[in-house]
PDB file of C-alpha atoms in Angstrom:
ATOM      1  CA  MET A  27      83.844 -33.808  88.884  1.00 55.00           C
ATOM      2  CA  GLY A  28      83.280 -30.935  91.734  1.00 82.00           C
ATOM      3  CA  GLU A  29      84.421 -31.042  95.062  1.00 96.00           C
ATOM      4  CA  LYS A  30      82.780 -33.524  97.234  1.00 98.00           C
ATOM      5  CA  THR A  31      82.582 -33.823 101.170  1.00 98.00           C
ATOM      6  CA  VAL A  32      81.724 -37.421 102.349  1.00 98.00           C
ATOM      7  CA  ILE A  33      80.831 -38.018 106.256  1.00 98.00           C
ATOM      8  CA  ILE A  34      80.284 -41.323 107.923  1.00 98.00           C
ATOM      9  CA  LEU A  35      77.898 -40.654 110.726  1.00 98.00           C
ATOM     10  CA  HIS A  36      78.562 -43.624 113.122  1.00 98.00           C
ATOM     11  CA  SER A  37      77.381 -41.923 116.233  1.00 97.00           C
ATOM     12  CA  GLY A  38      73.530 -41.441 117.047  1.00 97.00           C
ATOM     13  CA  ASP A  39      74.588 -38.918 119.592  1.00 95.00           C
ATOM     14  CA  MET A  40      72.108 -35.579 119.113  1.00 94.00           C
ATOM     15  CA  ASP A  41      75.158 -32.946 118.882  1.00 94.00           C
ATOM     16  CA  LYS A  42      77.053 -35.422 116.596  1.00 97.00           C
ATOM     17  CA  VAL A  43      74.000 -35.754 114.069  1.00 98.00           C
ATOM     18  CA  TYR A  44      73.888 -31.678 114.157  1.00 97.00           C
ATOM     19  CA  SER A  45      77.603 -31.689 113.251  1.00 97.00           C
ATOM     20  CA  ALA A  46      77.421 -33.967 110.420  1.00 98.00           C
ATOM     21  CA  LEU A  47      74.229 -32.122 109.058  1.00 98.00           C
ATOM     22  CA  ILE A  48      75.633 -28.895 109.586  1.00 97.00           C
ATOM     23  CA  ILE A  49      78.933 -29.741 107.870  1.00 98.00           C
ATOM     24  CA  ALA A  50      77.320 -31.508 105.230  1.00 98.00           C
ATOM     25  CA  ASN A  51      74.799 -28.312 104.511  1.00 98.00           C
ATOM     26  CA  GLY A  52      77.624 -26.074 104.693  1.00 98.00           C
ATOM     27  CA  ALA A  53      79.543 -28.024 101.797  1.00 98.00           C
ATOM     28  CA  LEU A  54      76.263 -27.919  99.607  1.00 98.00           C
ATOM     29  CA  ALA A  55      75.879 -24.347 100.244  1.00 97.00           C
ATOM     30  CA  MET A  56      79.734 -23.917  98.994  1.00 97.00           C
ATOM     31  CA  GLY A  57      78.981 -25.554  95.632  1.00 97.00           C
ATOM     32  CA  MET A  58      80.351 -28.965  96.868  1.00 97.00           C
ATOM     33  CA  GLU A  59      78.511 -32.240  96.477  1.00 98.00           C
ATOM     34  CA  ALA A  60      77.864 -33.779  99.939  1.00 98.00           C
ATOM     35  CA  SER A  61      76.926 -37.546 101.267  1.00 98.00           C
ATOM     36  CA  ILE A  62      76.630 -38.869 104.633  1.00 98.00           C
ATOM     37  CA  TYR A  63      77.121 -42.769 104.952  1.00 98.00           C
ATOM     38  CA  PHE A  64      74.617 -43.764 108.259  1.00 98.00           C
ATOM     39  CA  THR A  65      76.206 -46.884 109.963  1.00 98.00           C
ATOM     40  CA  PHE A  66      75.769 -48.197 113.509  1.00 97.00           C
ATOM     41  CA  TRP A  67      74.038 -45.805 116.015  1.00 97.00           C
ATOM     42  CA  GLY A  68      73.710 -43.099 113.236  1.00 98.00           C
ATOM     43  CA  LEU A  69      71.843 -45.293 111.176  1.00 98.00           C
ATOM     44  CA  MET A  70      69.286 -45.410 114.165  1.00 98.00           C
ATOM     45  CA  ARG A  71      68.609 -41.869 113.625  1.00 98.00           C
ATOM     46  CA  LEU A  72      66.981 -42.531 110.438  1.00 98.00           C
ATOM     47  CA  LYS A  73      64.322 -44.768 112.030  1.00 98.00           C
ATOM     48  CA  LYS A  74      60.862 -43.263 111.712  1.00 98.00           C
ATOM     49  CA  GLY A  75      60.548 -40.461 114.548  1.00 97.00           C
ATOM     50  CA  GLU A  76      64.118 -40.703 115.991  1.00 97.00           C
ATOM     51  CA  LEU A  77      65.850 -38.261 114.207  1.00 97.00           C
ATOM     52  CA  ASP A  78      66.008 -35.949 117.322  1.00 93.00           C
ATOM     53  CA  LYS A  79      66.097 -38.600 119.909  1.00 93.00           C
ATOM     54  CA  GLY A  80      69.722 -39.473 120.345  1.00 92.00           C
ATOM     55  CA  PRO A  81      71.490 -38.499 123.787  1.00 89.00           C
ATOM     56  CA  LEU A  82      74.183 -35.614 124.058  1.00 87.00           C
ATOM     57  CA  SER A  83      77.495 -36.851 123.721  1.00 86.00           C
ATOM     58  CA  LYS A  84      78.748 -35.480 127.085  1.00 85.00           C
ATOM     59  CA  MET A  85      76.910 -34.385 129.842  1.00 81.00           C
ATOM     60  CA  ASN A  86      73.713 -36.053 129.287  1.00 73.00           C
ATOM     61  CA  MET A  87      72.797 -36.383 132.718  1.00 82.00           C
ATOM     62  CA  LEU A  88      70.177 -38.835 132.324  1.00 76.00           C
ATOM     63  CA  GLY A  89      68.884 -36.389 129.476  1.00 74.00           C
ATOM     64  CA  LEU A  90      68.711 -33.169 131.492  1.00 81.00           C
ATOM     65  CA  GLY A  91      71.692 -31.826 129.699  1.00 81.00           C
ATOM     66  CA  ARG A  92      70.318 -32.969 126.464  1.00 78.00           C
ATOM     67  CA  GLN A  93      67.312 -30.820 127.336  1.00 83.00           C
ATOM     68  CA  MET A  94      69.262 -27.632 128.399  1.00 85.00           C
ATOM     69  CA  ILE A  95      71.040 -27.709 124.865  1.00 85.00           C
ATOM     70  CA  LYS A  96      68.024 -28.219 123.068  1.00 84.00           C
ATOM     71  CA  GLN A  97      66.438 -24.943 124.901  1.00 86.00           C
ATOM     72  CA  ARG A  98      69.814 -23.039 124.305  1.00 88.00           C
ATOM     73  CA  MET A  99      69.530 -23.963 120.723  1.00 86.00           C
ATOM     74  CA  ASN A 100      65.923 -22.996 120.310  1.00 85.00           C
ATOM     75  CA  LYS A 101      66.962 -19.674 121.789  1.00 91.00           C
ATOM     76  CA  ALA A 102      69.804 -19.135 119.606  1.00 92.00           C
ATOM     77  CA  ASN A 103      67.268 -20.088 116.599  1.00 91.00           C
ATOM     78  CA  VAL A 104      69.454 -23.160 115.759  1.00 90.00           C
ATOM     79  CA  ALA A 105      67.449 -25.326 113.083  1.00 94.00           C
ATOM     80  CA  SER A 106      66.090 -28.426 114.097  1.00 94.00           C
ATOM     81  CA  LEU A 107      67.528 -31.690 112.739  1.00 96.00           C
ATOM     82  CA  GLU A 108      64.443 -32.268 110.711  1.00 97.00           C
ATOM     83  CA  ARG A 109      64.874 -28.892 109.202  1.00 97.00           C
ATOM     84  CA  LEU A 110      68.733 -29.386 108.797  1.00 98.00           C
ATOM     85  CA  MET A 111      67.907 -32.940 107.062  1.00 98.00           C
ATOM     86  CA  ASN A 112      65.129 -31.714 104.674  1.00 98.00           C
ATOM     87  CA  ASP A 113      67.534 -28.891 103.867  1.00 98.00           C
ATOM     88  CA  PHE A 114      70.315 -31.322 103.234  1.00 98.00           C
ATOM     89  CA  LYS A 115      67.988 -33.367 100.605  1.00 98.00           C
ATOM     90  CA  GLU A 116      66.639 -30.183  99.046  1.00 98.00           C
ATOM     91  CA  LEU A 117      70.029 -29.065  98.312  1.00 97.00           C
ATOM     92  CA  GLY A 118      70.929 -32.355  96.897  1.00 98.00           C
ATOM     93  CA  GLY A 119      72.760 -34.173  99.488  1.00 98.00           C
ATOM     94  CA  LYS A 120      73.012 -37.957  99.374  1.00 98.00           C
ATOM     95  CA  ILE A 121      72.078 -40.542 102.206  1.00 98.00           C
ATOM     96  CA  ILE A 122      73.642 -43.921 102.334  1.00 98.00           C
ATOM     97  CA  ALA A 123      72.236 -46.537 104.587  1.00 98.00           C
ATOM     98  CA  CYS A 124      74.344 -49.085 105.487  1.00 98.00           C
ATOM     99  CA  GLU A 125      72.892 -52.681 105.141  1.00 97.00           C
ATOM    100  CA  MET A 126      75.258 -54.354 107.154  1.00 97.00           C
ATOM    101  CA  THR A 127      74.070 -52.342 110.522  1.00 97.00           C
ATOM    102  CA  MET A 128      70.580 -52.629 109.319  1.00 97.00           C
ATOM    103  CA  GLU A 129      71.189 -56.942 109.518  1.00 97.00           C
ATOM    104  CA  ILE A 130      73.183 -56.432 112.653  1.00 97.00           C
ATOM    105  CA  MET A 131      70.557 -54.010 114.525  1.00 96.00           C
ATOM    106  CA  GLY A 132      67.577 -56.231 113.038  1.00 97.00           C
ATOM    107  CA  LEU A 133      66.106 -53.099 111.220  1.00 97.00           C
ATOM    108  CA  SER A 134      64.003 -53.487 108.077  1.00 97.00           C
ATOM    109  CA  LYS A 135      63.602 -50.919 105.366  1.00 97.00           C
ATOM    110  CA  GLU A 136      60.104 -50.093 106.518  1.00 97.00           C
ATOM    111  CA  GLU A 137      61.470 -48.731 109.786  1.00 98.00           C
ATOM    112  CA  LEU A 138      63.372 -46.136 108.437  1.00 98.00           C
ATOM    113  CA  ARG A 139      62.814 -42.900 106.598  1.00 98.00           C
ATOM    114  CA  THR A 140      63.157 -44.380 102.992  1.00 98.00           C
ATOM    115  CA  GLU A 141      62.126 -40.880 101.868  1.00 97.00           C
ATOM    116  CA  TRP A 142      65.434 -39.618 102.731  1.00 98.00           C
ATOM    117  CA  ILE A 143      67.460 -42.705 101.732  1.00 98.00           C
ATOM    118  CA  ASP A 144      69.508 -42.384  98.133  1.00 98.00           C
ATOM    119  CA  GLU A 145      71.191 -45.747  98.173  1.00 97.00           C
ATOM    120  CA  TRP A 146      71.305 -48.910 100.435  1.00 98.00           C
ATOM    121  CA  GLY A 147      74.997 -50.072 100.634  1.00 97.00           C
ATOM    122  CA  ALA A 148      77.957 -51.546 102.443  1.00 94.00           C
ATOM    123  CA  VAL A 149      81.764 -50.644 103.009  1.00 94.00           C
ATOM    124  CA  GLY A 150      82.212 -50.713  99.264  1.00 95.00           C
ATOM    125  CA  SER A 151      79.653 -48.100  98.689  1.00 95.00           C
ATOM    126  CA  TYR A 152      81.236 -45.875 101.206  1.00 96.00           C
ATOM    127  CA  ILE A 153      84.643 -46.381  99.295  1.00 96.00           C
ATOM    128  CA  GLN A 154      83.527 -45.633  96.161  1.00 96.00           C
ATOM    129  CA  GLU A 155      81.699 -42.335  97.283  1.00 96.00           C
ATOM    130  CA  ALA A 156      84.486 -41.033  99.183  1.00 96.00           C
ATOM    131  CA  ARG A 157      87.812 -42.395  96.656  1.00 95.00           C
ATOM    132  CA  ASN A 158      87.669 -38.881  95.164  1.00 93.00           C
ATOM    133  CA  ALA A 159      86.314 -36.585  98.154  1.00 97.00           C
ATOM    134  CA  ASN A 160      88.158 -33.583  98.808  1.00 96.00           C
ATOM    135  CA  VAL A 161      86.921 -33.800 102.696  1.00 97.00           C
ATOM    136  CA  THR A 162      86.126 -37.073 104.319  1.00 97.00           C
ATOM    137  CA  LEU A 163      85.092 -37.142 107.954  1.00 97.00           C
ATOM    138  CA  PHE A 164      84.159 -39.781 110.932  1.00 97.00           C
ATOM    139  CA  ILE A 165      81.795 -38.264 113.276  1.00 98.00           C
TER     140      ILE A 165
END
């Protein structure tokens, strides 16, 4: 078995979703396997049309901070979240959607971007994925 990175994405904050996808894509580019377990507010970013809708974790300022950061990212040619997600999937990244969170938040599979999701699971799915990982992160 090769090296593996497994990330729990608990936050739905824009900057933290960026962090998870950038790290996961970096792992894939370095020849590692990479999985992201989307749970709680992180799972909300898998809703149709919601990937880039999260607030900024700090200095959101009613959305003004988020707008400023997005402008600076565009100026610096940082890839969009949609592009990062598509790259992640094209490079072989795995997405696990937390079924318990879906139940708690009242989400149905039809509300989510199912084309990105490889597995529907709970904590056991995450543990199975992470048990032999070289890198595990909670974001």
